[in-house]
PDB file of C-alpha atoms in Angstrom:
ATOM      1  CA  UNK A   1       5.756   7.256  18.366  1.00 86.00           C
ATOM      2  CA  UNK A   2       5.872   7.740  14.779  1.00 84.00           C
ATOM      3  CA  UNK A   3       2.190   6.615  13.129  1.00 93.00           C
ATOM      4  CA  UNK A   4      -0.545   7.234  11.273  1.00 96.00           C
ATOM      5  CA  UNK A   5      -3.741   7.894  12.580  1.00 97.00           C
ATOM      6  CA  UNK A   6      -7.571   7.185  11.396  1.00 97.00           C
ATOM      7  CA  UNK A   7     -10.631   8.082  12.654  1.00 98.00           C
ATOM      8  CA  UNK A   8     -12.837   6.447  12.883  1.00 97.00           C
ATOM      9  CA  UNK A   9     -11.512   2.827  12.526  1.00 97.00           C
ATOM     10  CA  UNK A  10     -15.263   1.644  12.229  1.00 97.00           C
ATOM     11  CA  UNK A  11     -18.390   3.216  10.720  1.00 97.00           C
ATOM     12  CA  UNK A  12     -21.981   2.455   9.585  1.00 97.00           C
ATOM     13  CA  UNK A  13     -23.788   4.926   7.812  1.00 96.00           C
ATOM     14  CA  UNK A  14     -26.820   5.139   5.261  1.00 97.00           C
ATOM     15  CA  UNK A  15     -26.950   6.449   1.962  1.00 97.00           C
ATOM     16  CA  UNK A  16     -26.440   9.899   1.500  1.00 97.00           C
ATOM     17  CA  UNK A  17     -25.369  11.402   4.861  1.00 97.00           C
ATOM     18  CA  UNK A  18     -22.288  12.834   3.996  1.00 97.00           C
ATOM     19  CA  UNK A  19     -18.838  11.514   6.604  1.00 97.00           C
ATOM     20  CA  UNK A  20     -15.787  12.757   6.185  1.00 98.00           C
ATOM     21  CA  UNK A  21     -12.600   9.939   7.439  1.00 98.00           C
ATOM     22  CA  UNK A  22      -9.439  11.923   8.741  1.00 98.00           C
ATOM     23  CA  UNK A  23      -5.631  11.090   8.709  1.00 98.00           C
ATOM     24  CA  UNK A  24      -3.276  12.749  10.380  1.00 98.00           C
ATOM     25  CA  UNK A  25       0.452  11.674  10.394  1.00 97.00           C
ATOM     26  CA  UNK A  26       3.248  12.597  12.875  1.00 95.00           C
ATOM     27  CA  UNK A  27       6.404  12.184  10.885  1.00 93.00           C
ATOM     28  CA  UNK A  28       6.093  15.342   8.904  1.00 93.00           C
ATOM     29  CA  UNK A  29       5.630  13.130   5.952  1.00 91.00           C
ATOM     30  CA  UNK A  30       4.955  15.684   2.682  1.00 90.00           C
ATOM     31  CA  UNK A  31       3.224  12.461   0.745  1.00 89.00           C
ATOM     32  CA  UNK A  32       0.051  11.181   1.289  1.00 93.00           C
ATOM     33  CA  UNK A  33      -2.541   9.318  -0.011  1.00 93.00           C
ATOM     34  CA  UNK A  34      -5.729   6.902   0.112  1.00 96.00           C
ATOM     35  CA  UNK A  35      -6.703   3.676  -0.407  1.00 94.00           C
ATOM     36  CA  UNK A  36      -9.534   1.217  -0.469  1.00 95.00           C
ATOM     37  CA  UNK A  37      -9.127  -2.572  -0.280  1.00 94.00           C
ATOM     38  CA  UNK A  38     -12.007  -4.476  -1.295  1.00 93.00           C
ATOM     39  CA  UNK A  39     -12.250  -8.777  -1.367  1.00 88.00           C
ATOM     40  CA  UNK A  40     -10.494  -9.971  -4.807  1.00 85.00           C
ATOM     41  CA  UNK A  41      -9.337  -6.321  -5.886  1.00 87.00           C
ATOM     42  CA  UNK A  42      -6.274  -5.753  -3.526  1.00 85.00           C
ATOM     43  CA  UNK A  43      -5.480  -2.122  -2.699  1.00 87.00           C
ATOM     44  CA  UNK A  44      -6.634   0.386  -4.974  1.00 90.00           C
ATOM     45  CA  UNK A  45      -5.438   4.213  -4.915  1.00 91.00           C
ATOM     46  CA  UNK A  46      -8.175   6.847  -4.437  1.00 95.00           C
ATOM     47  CA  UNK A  47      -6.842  10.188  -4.106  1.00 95.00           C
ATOM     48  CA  UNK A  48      -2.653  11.502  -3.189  1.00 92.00           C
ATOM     49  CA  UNK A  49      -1.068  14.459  -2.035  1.00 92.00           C
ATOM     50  CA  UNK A  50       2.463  15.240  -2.757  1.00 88.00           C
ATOM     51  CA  UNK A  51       2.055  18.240  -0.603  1.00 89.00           C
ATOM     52  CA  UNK A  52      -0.146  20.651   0.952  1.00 93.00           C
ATOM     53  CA  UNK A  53      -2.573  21.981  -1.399  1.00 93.00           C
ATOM     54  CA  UNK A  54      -1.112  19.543  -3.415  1.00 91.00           C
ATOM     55  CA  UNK A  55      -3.720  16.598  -4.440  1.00 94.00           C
ATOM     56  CA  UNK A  56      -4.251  14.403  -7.504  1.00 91.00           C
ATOM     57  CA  UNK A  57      -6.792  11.861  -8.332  1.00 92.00           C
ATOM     58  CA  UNK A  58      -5.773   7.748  -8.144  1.00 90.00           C
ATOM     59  CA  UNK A  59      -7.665   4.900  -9.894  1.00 88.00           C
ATOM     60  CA  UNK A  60     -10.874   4.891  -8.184  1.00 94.00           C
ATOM     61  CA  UNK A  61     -11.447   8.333  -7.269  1.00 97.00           C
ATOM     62  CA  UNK A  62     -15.562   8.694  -8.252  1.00 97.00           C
ATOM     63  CA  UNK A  63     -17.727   9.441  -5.009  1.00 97.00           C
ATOM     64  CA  UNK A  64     -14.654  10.985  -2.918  1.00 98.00           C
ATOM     65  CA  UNK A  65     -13.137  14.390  -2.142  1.00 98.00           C
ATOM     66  CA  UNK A  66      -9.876  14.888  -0.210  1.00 98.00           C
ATOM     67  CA  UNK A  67      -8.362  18.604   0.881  1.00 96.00           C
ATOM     68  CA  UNK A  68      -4.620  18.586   2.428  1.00 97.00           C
ATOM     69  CA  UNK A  69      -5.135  22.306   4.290  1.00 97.00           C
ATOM     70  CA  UNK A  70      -2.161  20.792   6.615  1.00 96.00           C
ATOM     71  CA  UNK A  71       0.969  19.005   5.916  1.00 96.00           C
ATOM     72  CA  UNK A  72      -0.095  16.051   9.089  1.00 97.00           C
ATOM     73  CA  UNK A  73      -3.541  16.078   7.836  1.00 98.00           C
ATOM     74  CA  UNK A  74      -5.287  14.303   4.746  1.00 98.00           C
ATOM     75  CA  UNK A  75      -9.149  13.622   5.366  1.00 98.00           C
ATOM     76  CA  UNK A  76     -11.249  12.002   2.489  1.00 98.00           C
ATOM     77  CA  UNK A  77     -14.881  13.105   2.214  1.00 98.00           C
ATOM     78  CA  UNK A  78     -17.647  11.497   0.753  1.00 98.00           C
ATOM     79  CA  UNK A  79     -20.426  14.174   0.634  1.00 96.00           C
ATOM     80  CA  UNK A  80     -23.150  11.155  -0.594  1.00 97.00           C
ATOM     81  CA  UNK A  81     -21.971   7.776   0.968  1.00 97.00           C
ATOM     82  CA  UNK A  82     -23.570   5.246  -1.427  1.00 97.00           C
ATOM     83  CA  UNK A  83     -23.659   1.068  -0.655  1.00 97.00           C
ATOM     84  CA  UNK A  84     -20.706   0.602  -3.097  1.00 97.00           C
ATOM     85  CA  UNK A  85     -18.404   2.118  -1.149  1.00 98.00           C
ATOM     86  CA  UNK A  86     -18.563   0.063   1.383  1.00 98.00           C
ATOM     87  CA  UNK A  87     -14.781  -1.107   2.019  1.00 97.00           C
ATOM     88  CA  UNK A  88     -11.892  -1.395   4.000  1.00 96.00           C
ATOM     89  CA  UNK A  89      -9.810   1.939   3.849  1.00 97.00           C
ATOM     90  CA  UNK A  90      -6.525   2.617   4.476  1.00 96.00           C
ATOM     91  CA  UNK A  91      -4.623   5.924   4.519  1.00 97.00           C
ATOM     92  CA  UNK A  92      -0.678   6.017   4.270  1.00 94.00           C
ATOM     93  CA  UNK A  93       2.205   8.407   4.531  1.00 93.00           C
ATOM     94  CA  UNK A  94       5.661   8.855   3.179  1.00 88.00           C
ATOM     95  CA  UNK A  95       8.940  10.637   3.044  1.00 82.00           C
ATOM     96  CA  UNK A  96       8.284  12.328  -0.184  1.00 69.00           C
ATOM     97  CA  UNK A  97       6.850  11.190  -3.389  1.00 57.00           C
ATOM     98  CA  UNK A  98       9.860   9.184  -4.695  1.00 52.00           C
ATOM     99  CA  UNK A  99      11.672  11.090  -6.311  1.00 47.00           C
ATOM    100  CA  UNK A 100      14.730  10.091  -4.634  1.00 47.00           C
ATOM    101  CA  UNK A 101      14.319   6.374  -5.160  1.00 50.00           C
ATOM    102  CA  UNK A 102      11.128   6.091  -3.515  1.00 55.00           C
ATOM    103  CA  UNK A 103      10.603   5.848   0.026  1.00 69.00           C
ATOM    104  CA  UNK A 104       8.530   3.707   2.231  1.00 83.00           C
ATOM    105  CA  UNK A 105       5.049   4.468   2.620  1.00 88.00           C
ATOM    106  CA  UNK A 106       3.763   4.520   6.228  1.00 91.00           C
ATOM    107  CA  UNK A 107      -0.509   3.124   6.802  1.00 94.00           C
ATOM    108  CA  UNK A 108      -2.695   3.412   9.548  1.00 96.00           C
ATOM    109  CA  UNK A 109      -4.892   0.715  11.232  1.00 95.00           C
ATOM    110  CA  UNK A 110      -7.540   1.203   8.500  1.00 96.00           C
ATOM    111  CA  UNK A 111     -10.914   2.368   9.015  1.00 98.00           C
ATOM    112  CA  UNK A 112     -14.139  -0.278   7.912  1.00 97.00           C
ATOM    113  CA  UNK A 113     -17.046   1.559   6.491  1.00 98.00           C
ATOM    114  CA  UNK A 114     -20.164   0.104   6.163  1.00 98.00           C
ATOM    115  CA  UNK A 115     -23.082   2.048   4.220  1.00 98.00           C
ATOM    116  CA  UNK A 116     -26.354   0.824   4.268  1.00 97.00           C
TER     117      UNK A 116
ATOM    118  CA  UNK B   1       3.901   2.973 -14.081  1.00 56.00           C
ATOM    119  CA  UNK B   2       5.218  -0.637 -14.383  1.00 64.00           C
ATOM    120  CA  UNK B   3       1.975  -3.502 -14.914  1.00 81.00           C
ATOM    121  CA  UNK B   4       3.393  -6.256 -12.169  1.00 88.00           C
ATOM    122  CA  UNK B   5       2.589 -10.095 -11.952  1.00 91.00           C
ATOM    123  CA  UNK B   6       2.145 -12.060  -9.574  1.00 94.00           C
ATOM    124  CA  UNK B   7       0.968 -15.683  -8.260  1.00 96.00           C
ATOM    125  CA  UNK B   8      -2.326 -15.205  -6.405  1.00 94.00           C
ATOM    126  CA  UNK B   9      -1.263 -18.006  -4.022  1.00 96.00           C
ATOM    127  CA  UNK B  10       1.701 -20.438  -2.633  1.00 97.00           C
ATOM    128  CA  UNK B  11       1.890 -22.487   0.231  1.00 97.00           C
ATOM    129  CA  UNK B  12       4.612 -23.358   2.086  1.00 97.00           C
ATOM    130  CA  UNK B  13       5.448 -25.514   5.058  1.00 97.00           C
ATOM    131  CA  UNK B  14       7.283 -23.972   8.172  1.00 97.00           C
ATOM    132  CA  UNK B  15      10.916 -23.754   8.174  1.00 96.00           C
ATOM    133  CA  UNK B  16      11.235 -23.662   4.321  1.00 97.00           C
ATOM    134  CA  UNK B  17      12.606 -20.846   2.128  1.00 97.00           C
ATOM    135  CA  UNK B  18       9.944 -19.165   0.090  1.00 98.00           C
ATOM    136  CA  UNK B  19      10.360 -17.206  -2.926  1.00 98.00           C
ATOM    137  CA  UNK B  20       7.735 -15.027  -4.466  1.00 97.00           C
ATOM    138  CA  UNK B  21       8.701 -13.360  -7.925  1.00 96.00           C
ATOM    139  CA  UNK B  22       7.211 -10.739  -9.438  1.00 94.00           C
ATOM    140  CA  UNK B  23       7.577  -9.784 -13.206  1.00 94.00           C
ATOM    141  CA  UNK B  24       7.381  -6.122 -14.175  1.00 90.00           C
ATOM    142  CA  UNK B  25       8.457  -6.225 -18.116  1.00 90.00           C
ATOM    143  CA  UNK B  26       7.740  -2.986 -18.484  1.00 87.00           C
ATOM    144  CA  UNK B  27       9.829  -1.540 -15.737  1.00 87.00           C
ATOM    145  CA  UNK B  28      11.326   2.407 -16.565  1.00 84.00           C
ATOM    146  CA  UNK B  29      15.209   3.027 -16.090  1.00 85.00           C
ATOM    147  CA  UNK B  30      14.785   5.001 -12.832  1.00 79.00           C
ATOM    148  CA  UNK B  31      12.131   2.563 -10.769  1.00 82.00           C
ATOM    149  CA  UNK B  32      12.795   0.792  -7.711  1.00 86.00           C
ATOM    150  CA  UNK B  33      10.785  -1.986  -6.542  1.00 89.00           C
ATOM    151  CA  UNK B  34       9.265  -2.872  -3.106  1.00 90.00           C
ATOM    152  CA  UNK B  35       7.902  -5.051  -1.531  1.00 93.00           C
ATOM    153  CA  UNK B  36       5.057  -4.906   1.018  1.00 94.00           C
ATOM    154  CA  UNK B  37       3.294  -7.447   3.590  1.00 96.00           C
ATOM    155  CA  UNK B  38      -0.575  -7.158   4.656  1.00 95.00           C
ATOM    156  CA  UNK B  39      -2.108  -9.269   7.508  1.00 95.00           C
ATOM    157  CA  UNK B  40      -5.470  -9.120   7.438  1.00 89.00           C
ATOM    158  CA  UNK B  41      -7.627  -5.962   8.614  1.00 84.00           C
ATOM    159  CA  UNK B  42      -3.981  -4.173   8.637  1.00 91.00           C
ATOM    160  CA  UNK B  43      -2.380  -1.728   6.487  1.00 92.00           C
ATOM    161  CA  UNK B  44       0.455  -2.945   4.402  1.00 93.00           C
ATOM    162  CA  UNK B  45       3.786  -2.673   5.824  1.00 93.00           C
ATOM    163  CA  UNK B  46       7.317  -2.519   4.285  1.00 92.00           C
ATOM    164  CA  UNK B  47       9.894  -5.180   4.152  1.00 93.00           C
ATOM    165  CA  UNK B  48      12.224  -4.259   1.610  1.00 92.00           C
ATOM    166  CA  UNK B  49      13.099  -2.122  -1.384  1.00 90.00           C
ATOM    167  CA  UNK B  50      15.555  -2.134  -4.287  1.00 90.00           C
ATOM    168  CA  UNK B  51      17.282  -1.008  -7.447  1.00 90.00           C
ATOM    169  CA  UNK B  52      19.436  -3.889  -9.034  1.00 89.00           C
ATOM    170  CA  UNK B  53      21.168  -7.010  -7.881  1.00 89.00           C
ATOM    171  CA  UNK B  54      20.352  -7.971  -4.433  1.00 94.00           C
ATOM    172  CA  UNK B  55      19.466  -6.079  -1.279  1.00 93.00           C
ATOM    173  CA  UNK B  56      19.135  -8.218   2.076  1.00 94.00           C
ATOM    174  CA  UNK B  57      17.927  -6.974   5.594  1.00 93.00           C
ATOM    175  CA  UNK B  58      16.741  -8.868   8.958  1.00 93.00           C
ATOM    176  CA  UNK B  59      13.212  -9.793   7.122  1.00 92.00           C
ATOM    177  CA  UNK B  60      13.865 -10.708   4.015  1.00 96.00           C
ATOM    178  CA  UNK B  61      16.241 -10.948   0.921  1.00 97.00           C
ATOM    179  CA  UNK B  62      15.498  -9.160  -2.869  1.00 97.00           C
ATOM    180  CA  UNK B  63      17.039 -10.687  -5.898  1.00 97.00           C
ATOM    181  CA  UNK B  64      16.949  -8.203  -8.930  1.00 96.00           C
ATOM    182  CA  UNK B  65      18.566  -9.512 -12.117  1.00 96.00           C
ATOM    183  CA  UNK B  66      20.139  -7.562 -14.514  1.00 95.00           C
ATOM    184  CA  UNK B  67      17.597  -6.957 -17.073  1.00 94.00           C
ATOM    185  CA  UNK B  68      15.461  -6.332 -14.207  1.00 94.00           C
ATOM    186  CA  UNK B  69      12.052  -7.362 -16.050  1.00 94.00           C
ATOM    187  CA  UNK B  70      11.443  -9.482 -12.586  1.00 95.00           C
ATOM    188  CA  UNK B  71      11.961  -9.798  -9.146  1.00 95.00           C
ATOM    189  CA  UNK B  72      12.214 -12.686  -6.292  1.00 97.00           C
ATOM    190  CA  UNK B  73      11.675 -11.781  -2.687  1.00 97.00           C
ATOM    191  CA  UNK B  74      12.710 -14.538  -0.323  1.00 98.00           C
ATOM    192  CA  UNK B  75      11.665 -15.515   2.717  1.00 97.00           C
ATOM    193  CA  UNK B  76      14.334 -17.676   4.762  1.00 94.00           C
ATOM    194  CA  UNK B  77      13.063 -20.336   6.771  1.00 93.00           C
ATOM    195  CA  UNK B  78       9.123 -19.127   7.022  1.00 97.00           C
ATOM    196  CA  UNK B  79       7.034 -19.530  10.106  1.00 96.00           C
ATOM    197  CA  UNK B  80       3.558 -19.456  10.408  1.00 96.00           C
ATOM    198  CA  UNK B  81       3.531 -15.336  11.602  1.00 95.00           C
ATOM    199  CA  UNK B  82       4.671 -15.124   8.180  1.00 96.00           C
ATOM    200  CA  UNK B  83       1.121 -16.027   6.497  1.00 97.00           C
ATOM    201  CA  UNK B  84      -0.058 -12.626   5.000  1.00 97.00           C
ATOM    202  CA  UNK B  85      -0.293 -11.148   1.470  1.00 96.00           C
ATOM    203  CA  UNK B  86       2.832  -9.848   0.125  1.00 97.00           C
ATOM    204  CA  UNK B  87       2.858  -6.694  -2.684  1.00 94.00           C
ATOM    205  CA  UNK B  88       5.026  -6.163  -5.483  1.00 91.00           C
ATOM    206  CA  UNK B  89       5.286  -2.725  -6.150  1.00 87.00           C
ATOM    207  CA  UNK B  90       7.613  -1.025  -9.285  1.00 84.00           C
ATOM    208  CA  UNK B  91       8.293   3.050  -9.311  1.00 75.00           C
ATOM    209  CA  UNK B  92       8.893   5.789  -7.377  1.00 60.00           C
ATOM    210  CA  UNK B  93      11.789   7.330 -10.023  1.00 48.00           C
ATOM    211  CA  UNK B  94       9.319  10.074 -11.255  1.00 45.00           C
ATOM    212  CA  UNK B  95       7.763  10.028  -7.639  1.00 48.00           C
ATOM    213  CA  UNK B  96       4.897   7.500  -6.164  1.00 54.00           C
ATOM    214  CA  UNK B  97       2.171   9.654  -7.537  1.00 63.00           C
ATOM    215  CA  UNK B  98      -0.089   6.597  -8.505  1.00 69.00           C
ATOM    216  CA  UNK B  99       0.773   3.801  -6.837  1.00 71.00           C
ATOM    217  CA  UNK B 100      -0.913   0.105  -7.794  1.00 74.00           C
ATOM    218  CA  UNK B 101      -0.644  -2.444  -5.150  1.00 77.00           C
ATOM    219  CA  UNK B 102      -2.456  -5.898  -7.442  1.00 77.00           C
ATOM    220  CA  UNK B 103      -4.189  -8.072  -5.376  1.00 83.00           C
ATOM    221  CA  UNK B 104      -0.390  -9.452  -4.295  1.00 93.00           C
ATOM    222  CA  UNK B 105       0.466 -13.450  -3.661  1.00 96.00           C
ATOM    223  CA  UNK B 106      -1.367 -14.498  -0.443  1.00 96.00           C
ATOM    224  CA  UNK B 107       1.434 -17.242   1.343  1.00 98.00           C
ATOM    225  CA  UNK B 108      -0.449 -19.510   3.552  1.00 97.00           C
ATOM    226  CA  UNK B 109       2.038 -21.229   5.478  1.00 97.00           C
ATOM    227  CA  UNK B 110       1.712 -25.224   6.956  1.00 96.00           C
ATOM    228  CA  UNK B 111       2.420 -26.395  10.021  1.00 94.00           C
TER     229      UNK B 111
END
């Protein structure tokens, strides 16, 4: 089945202790990227990779790191976890990056992060 | 990329056709728009794209006019599965790169 995979899907942590989130996607997909959705703010970008070894920074990138070693894979890091980033987030998957007409982008079940 | 607007809200009552528009003044030559739909604690998911005029599938129906500064989704005869948040999204002719989802237009619909 074609998807896109989080782990986890819920977390609690404290300040500082450093969590990395991974996404991995099955379709061969050579787009991906990050979100967080937070009450009143709707779905904001973090970080996107048009490839591997490929990444570029989104609106709210400030407390996160991403690395796309692998074209399936696209973890996001945060190496100091702070209370404000507690959030909803959501990674997704496409085709390509568009440049055919764009293309559908593919999320998975989200993962809820709470830090403390 | 293309600044979109939309209505935070609309109700609707069951069986009725809904239309959501979305105005993207600002729109490049090359962009496409889609649409997206959110229940909540899910990831968005896609119910239809297009270019210019209008584009129908099994879900839904876009209407794109010609100066294509906005754009009308419909929703034919609504039931209440169809309550969610729904995305207006405008690009993807230089490649996604940054995408900007809003907040989107949350339909509640009525029994």
């Amino acid at each position: 089945e074609a998807q896109v995979t989080q782990n986890p899907r819920y977390l609690i942590t404290v300040t500082g202790k450093k969590l990395t989130v991974t996404c991995s996607q099955n379709m061969n997909h050579e787009y991906m990227s990050w979100y967080r959705q937070d009450p009143g703010l709707g779905l904001r970008q973090i970080y996107y990779s048009m490839n591997v070894e490929v990444t570029d920074k989104g609106d709210v990138p400030e407390g996160y790191k991403v690395s796309r070693k692998e074209k399936r894979n696209f973890p996001l890091i945060l190496e100091s976890p702070s209370p404000n980033q507690t959030s909803l987030y959501f990674c997704a998957s496409s085709l390509d990056h568009g440049t055919s007409g764009g293309n559908e982008q593919f999320f998975g079940p989200g993962t809820r992060l709470t830090v403390l | 990329l293309a600044k979109t607007t939309q209505p935070i809200s609309m109700d609707s009552y069951e069986g009725q056709e809904v239309n959501i528009t979305c105005s993207h003044n600002n729109i490049a030559t090359n962009d496409y728009i889609t649409w997206y739909q959110q229940f909540p604690s899910q990831g968005p998911r896609f119910i239809i794209q297009g270019y210019k005029t209008k584009v129908t599938n099994e879900v839904a129906s876009l209407f794109i006019p010609a100066d294509r500064k906005s754009s009308t989704l419909s929703l034919p005869r609504v039931s209440l599965s169809d309550t969610a948040v729904y995305y207006c999204l405008v690009g993807g002719s230089g490649g996604y790169q940054k995408v900007t989802f809003g907040i989107g237009t949350k339909l509640q619909v009525i029994p």
